[in-house]
Amino acid sequence: MKPLTNHTLLYDQECPMCTAYSDAFVRCGLISEEGRKPYTNPGQQFQAVDWDRARNEIALVDHQQGTVRYGVDSVVTILAQRWPWLGLIANSRQVRKMLSILYFFISYNRKVMAPGNRFEAYHHCTPSMNKTYRWAYIIFAWMVTSLILVSYFRHFEPVIAPSGFMRETAICAGQILFQGLIVMALRKDRLLYYLGNLMTVSLVGAFALLPGLIAGRWLHTPYFFMGWFALVVAGMFFEHKRRVSVLELPQVVSYTWVLYRMLILFTVLI
């Protein structure tokens, strides 16, 4: 099948997620390399684009019709040329509503899920700060992280007593509050940006524990799980440190992140 013609996808070239899925469209032959342009350097033929809307919903310009699709409509149009049934399913109002919620959940949080090398700025393709979707993401990451940690810490017995879901959610909530108060004291305007990044680090760390859980089917010593956990936390520290730099926050925020974890460990052990 030939790539979509007479269309141009305007993507955020500074967003790793946007670059990844637009690259996937090109590799799969859904669009050509010439069929996508960076948001910040598109050329002169895109007067019909609502640039403010395109920061939140990726724009697909139809040069033949002189129209622009945004967000879910853009993605469905690209995919439906190869899988027409996707377009039929997406025409359902209920399905379209669910897809839109999922799309905005990702779009509004994409810069905290996978940040670039510099802080978001309005003149770049930066999504609007939607507090509802940001808190939804924070709560989602909080719950998933807590569930995984409960399963993982069961393998620490008998060295450390197993943890329950309520305790893990309380510990995660404490981290959000502890770090949030510090960031509020340093740079209040970066609070929700930081909390989103904080929870991404926690979520990625929780997912990194899953191979340890799988290995636990054959390894039954708590010291393996404790060692794997220490390696994951070390990786989380460096990723947290990198994100703090991107957010232009003082590095003390990374060390208070460690301090909170040490305080929790001390509390658990006594």
Tab-separated table of C-alpha atoms in Angstrom:
chain	number	residue	atom	x	y	z
A	1	MET	CA	0.000	0.000	0.000
A	2	LYS	CA	1.243	3.480	-0.893
A	3	PRO	CA	1.814	6.104	1.808
A	4	LEU	CA	-0.861	8.720	2.431
A	5	THR	CA	-0.457	11.415	-0.222
A	6	ASN	CA	-1.292	15.134	-0.275
A	7	HIS	CA	-1.126	15.213	3.525
A	8	THR	CA	1.453	16.551	5.967
A	9	LEU	CA	1.721	15.544	9.619
A	10	LEU	CA	2.999	18.333	11.889
A	11	TYR	CA	4.765	16.636	14.797
A	12	ASP	CA	6.725	17.795	17.836
A	13	GLN	CA	10.321	16.999	16.920
A	14	GLU	CA	11.481	17.748	20.482
A	15	CYS	CA	9.139	15.126	21.965
A	16	PRO	CA	10.665	11.606	22.026
A	17	MET	CA	7.198	9.990	21.939
A	18	CYS	CA	6.015	12.100	18.979
A	19	THR	CA	9.221	11.434	17.087
A	20	ALA	CA	8.948	7.701	17.808
A	21	TYR	CA	5.404	7.234	16.538
A	22	SER	CA	5.870	9.485	13.497
A	23	ASP	CA	9.008	7.446	12.705
A	24	ALA	CA	6.858	4.307	13.040
A	25	PHE	CA	4.342	5.741	10.563
A	26	VAL	CA	7.184	6.307	8.087
A	27	ARG	CA	8.749	2.850	8.614
A	28	CYS	CA	5.366	1.155	8.177
A	29	GLY	CA	4.772	3.031	4.938
A	30	LEU	CA	1.727	4.909	6.256
A	31	ILE	CA	3.270	8.291	5.462
A	32	SER	CA	6.389	9.256	3.536
A	33	GLU	CA	9.356	11.037	5.074
A	34	GLU	CA	8.253	14.128	3.157
A	35	GLY	CA	4.760	13.685	4.601
A	36	ARG	CA	5.767	14.989	8.008
A	37	LYS	CA	7.179	18.319	9.103
A	38	PRO	CA	8.423	19.645	12.452
A	39	TYR	CA	5.930	21.866	14.269
A	40	THR	CA	8.520	24.621	14.747
A	41	ASN	CA	9.743	24.658	11.140
A	42	PRO	CA	6.896	23.602	8.847
A	43	GLY	CA	7.295	25.991	5.919
A	44	GLN	CA	4.886	28.524	4.443
A	45	GLN	CA	1.997	26.356	3.183
A	46	PHE	CA	0.165	25.797	6.472
A	47	GLN	CA	-1.901	28.949	7.006
A	48	ALA	CA	-5.035	26.923	7.839
A	49	VAL	CA	-3.452	25.320	10.903
A	50	ASP	CA	-4.630	26.356	14.368
A	51	TRP	CA	-1.159	26.416	15.893
A	52	ASP	CA	-2.373	26.683	19.460
A	53	ARG	CA	-4.585	23.614	19.061
A	54	ALA	CA	-1.803	21.745	17.270
A	55	ARG	CA	0.318	21.907	20.441
A	56	ASN	CA	-2.187	19.589	22.125
A	57	GLU	CA	-3.543	17.643	19.149
A	58	ILE	CA	-1.210	16.614	16.360
A	59	ALA	CA	-2.264	18.255	13.089
A	60	LEU	CA	-2.691	16.464	9.756
A	61	VAL	CA	-2.986	18.895	6.848
A	62	ASP	CA	-4.958	17.806	3.767
A	63	HIS	CA	-3.482	19.908	0.955
A	64	GLN	CA	-6.023	18.745	-1.616
A	65	GLN	CA	-9.086	19.693	0.435
A	66	GLY	CA	-7.462	22.592	2.272
A	67	THR	CA	-8.558	21.169	5.643
A	68	VAL	CA	-6.800	20.183	8.856
A	69	ARG	CA	-7.526	17.242	11.149
A	70	TYR	CA	-6.370	17.170	14.749
A	71	GLY	CA	-5.581	14.601	17.421
A	72	VAL	CA	-7.563	11.364	17.220
A	73	ASP	CA	-8.886	12.287	13.766
A	74	SER	CA	-5.321	12.644	12.479
A	75	VAL	CA	-4.179	9.292	13.856
A	76	VAL	CA	-7.310	7.431	12.698
A	77	THR	CA	-7.004	8.916	9.192
A	78	ILE	CA	-3.425	7.658	8.904
A	79	LEU	CA	-4.146	4.179	10.282
A	80	ALA	CA	-7.467	3.681	8.473
A	81	GLN	CA	-5.854	3.835	5.044
A	82	ARG	CA	-4.321	0.421	5.818
A	83	TRP	CA	-6.938	-0.877	8.250
A	84	PRO	CA	-10.278	0.585	7.137
A	85	TRP	CA	-12.148	-1.185	9.944
A	86	LEU	CA	-10.399	1.124	12.423
A	87	GLY	CA	-12.130	4.068	10.822
A	88	LEU	CA	-15.497	2.326	11.095
A	89	ILE	CA	-14.979	1.515	14.780
A	90	ALA	CA	-13.756	5.035	15.523
A	91	ASN	CA	-16.958	6.477	14.053
A	92	SER	CA	-18.854	5.172	17.075
A	93	ARG	CA	-19.502	8.071	19.450
A	94	GLN	CA	-18.666	5.990	22.533
A	95	VAL	CA	-15.444	4.672	21.006
A	96	ARG	CA	-14.449	8.136	19.800
A	97	LYS	CA	-15.014	9.546	23.281
A	98	MET	CA	-12.831	6.864	24.891
A	99	LEU	CA	-10.129	7.352	22.268
A	100	SER	CA	-10.203	11.107	22.843
A	101	ILE	CA	-9.818	10.685	26.604
A	102	LEU	CA	-6.885	8.310	26.090
A	103	TYR	CA	-5.340	10.637	23.508
A	104	PHE	CA	-5.537	13.700	25.748
A	105	PHE	CA	-4.285	11.688	28.740
A	106	ILE	CA	-1.134	10.945	26.755
A	107	SER	CA	-0.837	14.265	24.925
A	108	TYR	CA	-1.150	16.528	27.962
A	109	ASN	CA	1.366	14.379	29.854
A	110	ARG	CA	3.756	13.480	27.066
A	111	LYS	CA	6.441	15.898	28.276
A	112	VAL	CA	6.517	14.257	31.707
A	113	MET	CA	6.278	10.733	30.318
A	114	ALA	CA	9.273	11.292	28.025
A	115	PRO	CA	10.800	14.770	28.373
A	116	GLY	CA	13.184	16.223	25.845
A	117	ASN	CA	16.506	17.816	26.670
A	118	ARG	CA	15.121	21.178	27.752
A	119	PHE	CA	12.188	22.497	29.710
A	120	GLU	CA	8.870	23.099	27.991
A	121	ALA	CA	8.363	26.560	26.541
A	122	TYR	CA	5.294	28.129	24.978
A	123	HIS	CA	6.956	28.964	21.656
A	124	HIS	CA	7.810	25.292	21.216
A	125	CYS	CA	5.255	22.535	20.634
A	126	THR	CA	4.452	22.368	24.325
A	127	PRO	CA	1.061	21.013	25.436
A	128	SER	CA	-1.113	23.189	27.630
A	129	MET	CA	-1.033	22.489	31.351
A	130	ASN	CA	-4.274	20.608	31.959
A	131	LYS	CA	-4.459	20.064	35.711
A	132	THR	CA	-7.210	17.444	35.461
A	133	TYR	CA	-5.206	15.190	33.145
A	134	ARG	CA	-1.979	15.855	35.058
A	135	TRP	CA	-3.495	14.788	38.377
A	136	ALA	CA	-5.153	11.824	36.645
A	137	TYR	CA	-1.698	10.746	35.459
A	138	ILE	CA	-0.149	11.261	38.900
A	139	ILE	CA	-2.873	9.155	40.547
A	140	PHE	CA	-2.630	6.473	37.837
A	141	ALA	CA	1.148	6.166	38.286
A	142	TRP	CA	0.730	6.208	42.072
A	143	MET	CA	-1.746	3.297	42.058
A	144	VAL	CA	0.132	1.138	39.534
A	145	THR	CA	3.439	1.676	41.335
A	146	SER	CA	1.880	0.738	44.680
A	147	LEU	CA	0.375	-2.467	43.273
A	148	ILE	CA	3.687	-3.630	41.810
A	149	LEU	CA	5.631	-2.785	44.970
A	150	VAL	CA	3.235	-4.812	47.127
A	151	SER	CA	3.866	-7.889	44.966
A	152	TYR	CA	7.612	-7.297	44.912
A	153	PHE	CA	8.158	-6.692	48.622
A	154	ARG	CA	6.538	-10.031	49.483
A	155	HIS	CA	9.806	-11.591	48.337
A	156	PHE	CA	11.792	-9.707	51.002
A	157	GLU	CA	10.572	-12.079	53.708
A	158	PRO	CA	11.908	-12.989	56.227
A	159	VAL	CA	14.457	-10.120	56.134
A	160	ILE	CA	11.742	-7.466	55.940
A	161	ALA	CA	8.082	-7.954	56.764
A	162	PRO	CA	5.760	-7.917	53.720
A	163	SER	CA	4.033	-4.673	52.830
A	164	GLY	CA	0.319	-4.177	52.249
A	165	PHE	CA	-1.358	-2.075	49.596
A	166	MET	CA	-2.450	0.606	52.061
A	167	ARG	CA	1.080	1.016	53.374
A	168	GLU	CA	2.565	1.302	49.895
A	169	THR	CA	-0.018	3.850	48.778
A	170	ALA	CA	0.701	5.838	51.950
A	171	ILE	CA	4.460	5.725	51.287
A	172	CYS	CA	3.973	6.872	47.679
A	173	ALA	CA	1.592	9.610	48.817
A	174	GLY	CA	4.155	10.687	51.400
A	175	GLN	CA	6.788	10.973	48.698
A	176	ILE	CA	4.499	13.150	46.577
A	177	LEU	CA	3.781	15.391	49.574
A	178	PHE	CA	7.389	15.501	50.828
A	179	GLN	CA	8.918	16.326	47.456
A	180	GLY	CA	6.011	18.580	46.500
A	181	LEU	CA	6.524	20.794	49.559
A	182	ILE	CA	10.224	21.136	48.757
A	183	VAL	CA	9.586	22.073	45.125
A	184	MET	CA	6.871	24.523	46.180
A	185	ALA	CA	9.408	26.241	48.421
A	186	LEU	CA	11.970	26.407	45.611
A	187	ARG	CA	9.906	27.027	42.458
A	188	LYS	CA	6.163	26.847	42.869
A	189	ASP	CA	5.566	27.303	39.126
A	190	ARG	CA	7.310	23.963	38.424
A	191	LEU	CA	5.292	21.897	40.928
A	192	LEU	CA	2.959	19.986	38.566
A	193	TYR	CA	5.728	19.578	36.001
A	194	TYR	CA	7.943	18.060	38.679
A	195	LEU	CA	5.271	15.807	40.198
A	196	GLY	CA	4.499	14.389	36.754
A	197	ASN	CA	8.178	13.595	36.209
A	198	LEU	CA	8.498	12.217	39.735
A	199	MET	CA	5.691	9.740	39.162
A	200	THR	CA	7.070	8.711	35.775
A	201	VAL	CA	10.359	7.820	37.470
A	202	SER	CA	8.417	5.815	40.071
A	203	LEU	CA	6.333	4.084	37.407
A	204	VAL	CA	9.341	3.191	35.252
A	205	GLY	CA	11.128	1.920	38.358
A	206	ALA	CA	8.142	-0.255	39.240
A	207	PHE	CA	8.079	-1.722	35.724
A	208	ALA	CA	11.829	-2.391	36.003
A	209	LEU	CA	11.055	-4.632	38.991
A	210	LEU	CA	8.888	-6.936	36.876
A	211	PRO	CA	11.836	-8.979	35.504
A	212	GLY	CA	12.779	-9.612	39.136
A	213	LEU	CA	9.271	-10.881	39.834
A	214	ILE	CA	9.534	-13.221	36.849
A	215	ALA	CA	12.941	-14.476	38.011
A	216	GLY	CA	11.392	-15.066	41.413
A	217	ARG	CA	9.702	-18.176	40.045
A	218	TRP	CA	13.094	-19.862	40.123
A	219	LEU	CA	15.023	-17.806	42.690
A	220	HIS	CA	13.726	-17.928	46.223
A	221	THR	CA	16.293	-15.924	48.172
A	222	PRO	CA	15.271	-12.469	49.414
A	223	TYR	CA	18.794	-11.166	48.815
A	224	PHE	CA	18.369	-11.455	45.049
A	225	PHE	CA	15.237	-9.306	45.205
A	226	MET	CA	16.892	-6.791	47.503
A	227	GLY	CA	19.902	-6.536	45.183
A	228	TRP	CA	17.725	-6.088	42.105
A	229	PHE	CA	15.709	-3.447	43.943
A	230	ALA	CA	18.912	-1.559	44.844
A	231	LEU	CA	20.022	-1.552	41.186
A	232	VAL	CA	16.639	-0.239	40.065
A	233	VAL	CA	16.664	2.521	42.686
A	234	ALA	CA	20.167	3.557	41.568
A	235	GLY	CA	18.936	3.856	37.988
A	236	MET	CA	15.898	5.805	39.186
A	237	PHE	CA	18.160	8.256	41.025
A	238	PHE	CA	20.133	9.134	37.893
A	239	GLU	CA	16.980	9.466	35.792
A	240	HIS	CA	15.405	11.648	38.483
A	241	LYS	CA	18.577	13.758	38.534
A	242	ARG	CA	18.431	14.182	34.751
A	243	ARG	CA	14.799	15.269	34.835
A	244	VAL	CA	15.474	17.737	37.648
A	245	SER	CA	18.141	19.312	35.412
A	246	VAL	CA	15.692	19.547	32.509
A	247	LEU	CA	13.184	21.256	34.819
A	248	GLU	CA	15.917	23.722	35.844
A	249	LEU	CA	15.422	22.880	39.511
A	250	PRO	CA	18.230	22.773	42.111
A	251	GLN	CA	19.856	19.358	42.423
A	252	VAL	CA	19.015	19.342	46.126
A	253	VAL	CA	15.617	18.015	44.962
A	254	SER	CA	17.314	14.769	43.931
A	255	TYR	CA	19.012	14.406	47.290
A	256	THR	CA	15.799	14.995	49.225
A	257	TRP	CA	14.324	12.235	47.030
A	258	VAL	CA	17.030	9.933	48.419
A	259	LEU	CA	16.528	11.294	51.936
A	260	TYR	CA	12.836	10.398	51.913
A	261	ARG	CA	13.611	6.844	50.821
A	262	MET	CA	16.250	6.481	53.534
A	263	LEU	CA	13.783	7.697	56.155
A	264	ILE	CA	11.200	5.165	54.964
A	265	LEU	CA	13.786	2.357	54.999
A	266	PHE	CA	14.811	3.280	58.543
A	267	THR	CA	11.163	3.314	59.625
A	268	VAL	CA	10.503	-0.105	58.076
A	269	LEU	CA	13.564	-1.700	59.670
A	270	ILE	CA	13.000	-0.518	63.227
